[in-house]
Amino acid sequence: MSQGESRPVQARSRQTRAKIVDALATLLDERPMESITMPMIAERAGIAVGTLYGRFDSREALIPVTFEIYEARLLAFMGAEGRIEIDEADGLYSTLKRAVGVAWTFLVANRNLTRAVFAYGRQYPELVGEEWTGYLETAVENMRKLLELYADEIRIDDLDRAARMLTYLLNAIPTDLGHYGRDGVGAALKVSPDDFIEDVTRTLYGYLTARPER
């Protein structure tokens, strides 16, 4: 339950909330969060604006809902087309490339949603709560398990450090291009999406396997 959201105690109230969440999710498929207004959400949900404000007293009260939508979509994605079957025989590079491709696919398909989540996570940490930190720690742990499978290829002794850096890079590198396309610093890139995935993979692989200078 977020700040600014009233508690749904009856079935009808829960149904209304579900309509609001679905409406926001649909609108985020069409436009950035900053251009979505409360009347837009109410109209898409098929409810009165007053009913929406009775449920969420401000647009900021909907911020935790964006994380709720994000988590639901990510879990659904990772359980289906985003699921990576790891085969040690494929090697570190091939596995990293699949991971980069999965991350890019989800980011592009949910551009406005992920853009809102990344922005709100920084701007309104008090509205996001501890779930976001827990999610990141889970991502780090999963990355560490992956790296342990290919420890013989990796030249970084501290796998926890490497897992945290990989989690950061795998999210940070594609973010600008994925969120803003050629309108951001991605305008400097002159590569296709496939080449972009390849180059990001090379960057991550190089970080893990480069021999450090002494």
Short mmCIF file of C-alpha atoms in Angstrom, two decimals:
data_model
loop_
_atom_site.label_atom_id
_atom_site.label_comp_id
_atom_site.label_asym_id
_atom_site.label_seq_id
_atom_site.Cartn_x
_atom_site.Cartn_y
_atom_site.Cartn_z
CA MET A 1 0.00 0.00 0.00
CA SER A 2 1.52 3.33 -1.05
CA GLN A 3 1.35 6.75 0.53
CA GLY A 4 -1.68 8.57 -0.83
CA GLU A 5 -3.58 5.38 -1.68
CA SER A 6 -6.68 4.37 0.22
CA ARG A 7 -7.02 0.75 1.26
CA PRO A 8 -9.38 -1.39 -0.91
CA VAL A 9 -11.53 -3.19 1.65
CA GLN A 10 -14.41 -4.38 -0.54
CA ALA A 11 -14.48 -6.49 -3.68
CA ARG A 12 -15.81 -3.58 -5.74
CA SER A 13 -12.98 -1.37 -4.49
CA ARG A 14 -10.42 -4.02 -5.42
CA GLN A 15 -11.97 -4.27 -8.88
CA THR A 16 -11.74 -0.50 -9.26
CA ARG A 17 -8.08 -0.60 -8.31
CA ALA A 18 -7.44 -3.35 -10.85
CA LYS A 19 -9.07 -1.22 -13.56
CA ILE A 20 -6.85 1.71 -12.62
CA VAL A 21 -3.70 -0.41 -12.71
CA ASP A 22 -4.65 -1.89 -16.09
CA ALA A 23 -5.44 1.57 -17.44
CA LEU A 24 -2.09 2.95 -16.35
CA ALA A 25 -0.26 -0.05 -17.82
CA THR A 26 -2.02 0.39 -21.16
CA LEU A 27 -1.31 4.11 -21.25
CA LEU A 28 2.37 3.47 -20.52
CA ASP A 29 2.46 1.31 -23.64
CA GLU A 30 1.44 4.40 -25.59
CA ARG A 31 3.16 7.40 -23.98
CA PRO A 32 5.66 8.51 -21.30
CA MET A 33 4.49 8.70 -17.71
CA GLU A 34 4.99 12.47 -17.57
CA SER A 35 2.36 12.98 -20.27
CA ILE A 36 -0.26 10.80 -18.56
CA THR A 37 -2.86 12.74 -16.59
CA MET A 38 -5.36 11.63 -13.98
CA PRO A 39 -8.32 12.30 -16.34
CA MET A 40 -6.63 10.08 -18.97
CA ILE A 41 -6.32 7.24 -16.47
CA ALA A 42 -9.92 7.65 -15.31
CA GLU A 43 -11.24 7.65 -18.87
CA ARG A 44 -9.23 4.56 -19.84
CA ALA A 45 -10.35 2.78 -16.66
CA GLY A 46 -13.98 3.70 -17.32
CA ILE A 47 -14.43 5.46 -13.99
CA ALA A 48 -15.08 9.03 -12.87
CA VAL A 49 -12.10 11.27 -12.13
CA GLY A 50 -13.47 11.73 -8.62
CA THR A 51 -13.43 7.97 -8.13
CA LEU A 52 -9.78 7.89 -9.18
CA TYR A 53 -8.87 10.65 -6.73
CA GLY A 54 -10.84 8.82 -4.06
CA ARG A 55 -8.51 5.87 -4.62
CA PHE A 56 -5.25 7.76 -5.29
CA ASP A 57 -5.09 11.30 -3.94
CA SER A 58 -2.40 12.45 -6.40
CA ARG A 59 -0.45 11.32 -9.44
CA GLU A 60 2.55 10.72 -7.17
CA ALA A 61 0.49 8.15 -5.28
CA LEU A 62 0.55 6.08 -8.48
CA ILE A 63 4.35 5.85 -8.50
CA PRO A 64 4.44 2.55 -6.55
CA VAL A 65 1.92 1.19 -9.03
CA THR A 66 4.45 1.65 -11.85
CA PHE A 67 6.81 -0.63 -9.91
CA GLU A 68 3.98 -3.10 -9.41
CA ILE A 69 3.35 -3.17 -13.16
CA TYR A 70 7.08 -3.43 -13.87
CA GLU A 71 7.56 -6.38 -11.53
CA ALA A 72 4.55 -8.24 -12.94
CA ARG A 73 5.71 -7.75 -16.53
CA LEU A 74 9.31 -8.68 -15.76
CA LEU A 75 8.33 -11.88 -13.96
CA ALA A 76 6.02 -12.84 -16.83
CA PHE A 77 8.75 -12.08 -19.37
CA MET A 78 11.45 -14.02 -17.52
CA GLY A 79 9.13 -16.98 -17.21
CA ALA A 80 8.49 -17.06 -20.96
CA GLU A 81 10.49 -15.55 -23.85
CA GLY A 82 13.02 -13.98 -21.50
CA ARG A 83 14.00 -17.24 -19.83
CA ILE A 84 17.66 -18.11 -20.41
CA GLU A 85 18.65 -21.76 -20.38
CA ILE A 86 22.33 -21.79 -19.43
CA ASP A 87 24.61 -24.41 -20.94
CA GLU A 88 28.20 -24.24 -19.69
CA ALA A 89 29.36 -25.61 -23.03
CA ASP A 90 28.20 -22.41 -24.73
CA GLY A 91 30.86 -20.38 -22.96
CA LEU A 92 30.80 -17.04 -21.18
CA TYR A 93 30.57 -14.83 -24.27
CA SER A 94 27.55 -16.60 -25.73
CA THR A 95 25.74 -16.58 -22.39
CA LEU A 96 26.44 -12.88 -21.87
CA LYS A 97 25.14 -12.13 -25.35
CA ARG A 98 21.86 -13.90 -24.61
CA ALA A 99 21.55 -11.96 -21.35
CA VAL A 100 22.17 -8.64 -23.13
CA GLY A 101 19.65 -9.56 -25.81
CA VAL A 102 17.01 -10.43 -23.21
CA ALA A 103 17.61 -7.20 -21.31
CA TRP A 104 17.40 -5.15 -24.51
CA THR A 105 14.22 -6.88 -25.69
CA PHE A 106 12.42 -6.20 -22.41
CA LEU A 107 13.67 -2.61 -22.24
CA VAL A 108 12.50 -1.73 -25.75
CA ALA A 109 9.14 -3.48 -25.36
CA ASN A 110 8.49 -1.61 -22.11
CA ARG A 111 10.33 1.65 -22.86
CA ASN A 112 7.97 4.08 -21.12
CA LEU A 113 7.42 1.83 -18.12
CA THR A 114 11.11 1.16 -17.47
CA ARG A 115 11.91 4.83 -18.04
CA ALA A 116 9.39 5.78 -15.33
CA VAL A 117 10.67 3.11 -12.93
CA PHE A 118 14.30 4.17 -13.31
CA ALA A 119 13.43 7.85 -12.84
CA TYR A 120 11.07 7.38 -9.89
CA GLY A 121 13.44 5.01 -8.15
CA ARG A 122 15.91 7.90 -7.92
CA GLN A 123 13.50 10.78 -7.34
CA TYR A 124 11.05 9.21 -4.90
CA PRO A 125 12.82 6.47 -2.92
CA GLU A 126 10.38 6.95 -0.03
CA LEU A 127 7.50 5.94 -2.32
CA VAL A 128 9.28 2.94 -3.78
CA GLY A 129 10.13 1.26 -0.50
CA GLU A 130 12.61 -1.53 0.17
CA GLU A 131 11.29 -3.83 -2.57
CA TRP A 132 13.52 -2.19 -5.18
CA THR A 133 16.67 -2.81 -3.12
CA GLY A 134 15.62 -6.40 -2.59
CA TYR A 135 15.05 -6.84 -6.31
CA LEU A 136 18.54 -5.52 -7.09
CA GLU A 137 20.12 -7.85 -4.56
CA THR A 138 18.32 -10.80 -6.14
CA ALA A 139 19.63 -9.73 -9.56
CA VAL A 140 23.17 -9.53 -8.15
CA GLU A 141 22.89 -13.00 -6.62
CA ASN A 142 21.65 -14.48 -9.89
CA MET A 143 24.51 -12.79 -11.75
CA ARG A 144 27.02 -14.20 -9.28
CA LYS A 145 25.69 -17.72 -9.82
CA LEU A 146 26.08 -17.25 -13.56
CA LEU A 147 29.65 -16.00 -13.22
CA GLU A 148 30.55 -18.93 -10.97
CA LEU A 149 29.79 -21.27 -13.87
CA TYR A 150 32.47 -19.56 -15.95
CA ALA A 151 34.97 -18.73 -13.22
CA ASP A 152 37.79 -20.27 -15.25
CA GLU A 153 37.30 -17.64 -17.99
CA ILE A 154 37.04 -14.66 -15.62
CA ARG A 155 40.15 -12.79 -14.46
CA ILE A 156 38.45 -10.88 -11.64
CA ASP A 157 39.11 -12.61 -8.33
CA ASP A 158 36.21 -10.99 -6.46
CA LEU A 159 33.11 -12.50 -8.08
CA ASP A 160 30.76 -10.55 -5.83
CA ARG A 161 32.32 -7.31 -7.06
CA ALA A 162 32.10 -8.54 -10.65
CA ALA A 163 28.46 -9.58 -10.20
CA ARG A 164 27.53 -6.15 -8.86
CA MET A 165 29.35 -4.36 -11.67
CA LEU A 166 27.77 -6.62 -14.31
CA THR A 167 24.31 -6.03 -12.86
CA TYR A 168 24.95 -2.29 -12.98
CA LEU A 169 26.40 -2.28 -16.50
CA LEU A 170 23.75 -4.60 -17.92
CA ASN A 171 21.12 -2.10 -16.77
CA ALA A 172 23.01 1.17 -17.23
CA ILE A 173 24.58 0.76 -20.68
CA PRO A 174 21.37 0.09 -22.68
CA THR A 175 19.26 2.55 -20.66
CA ASP A 176 19.81 5.81 -22.55
CA LEU A 177 19.42 4.30 -26.01
CA GLY A 178 16.54 2.11 -24.90
CA HIS A 179 14.66 4.93 -23.19
CA TYR A 180 15.38 7.84 -25.51
CA GLY A 181 16.44 6.26 -28.79
CA ARG A 182 18.49 8.61 -30.96
CA ASP A 183 17.29 11.65 -29.00
CA GLY A 184 19.86 11.10 -26.23
CA VAL A 185 23.58 10.40 -26.35
CA GLY A 186 22.65 7.36 -28.41
CA ALA A 187 22.69 9.72 -31.39
CA ALA A 188 26.45 9.14 -31.43
CA LEU A 189 25.88 5.48 -32.28
CA LYS A 190 25.62 4.39 -35.89
CA VAL A 191 24.90 0.71 -35.37
CA SER A 192 21.92 -1.59 -35.78
CA PRO A 193 20.21 -3.12 -32.72
CA ASP A 194 22.00 -6.42 -33.40
CA ASP A 195 25.37 -4.69 -33.59
CA PHE A 196 24.55 -2.75 -30.42
CA ILE A 197 23.88 -6.02 -28.56
CA GLU A 198 27.15 -7.40 -29.92
CA ASP A 199 29.14 -4.35 -28.83
CA VAL A 200 27.61 -4.31 -25.34
CA THR A 201 28.47 -8.00 -25.01
CA ARG A 202 32.06 -7.28 -26.01
CA THR A 203 32.22 -4.53 -23.40
CA LEU A 204 31.00 -6.81 -20.61
CA TYR A 205 33.15 -9.72 -21.74
CA GLY A 206 36.21 -7.51 -21.91
CA TYR A 207 35.61 -6.27 -18.38
CA LEU A 208 35.47 -9.83 -17.08
CA THR A 209 38.36 -11.31 -19.04
CA ALA A 210 40.91 -8.51 -19.56
CA ARG A 211 44.26 -9.19 -17.91
CA PRO A 212 44.84 -6.38 -15.39
CA GLU A 213 48.08 -4.43 -15.67
CA ARG A 214 50.33 -4.58 -12.64
#
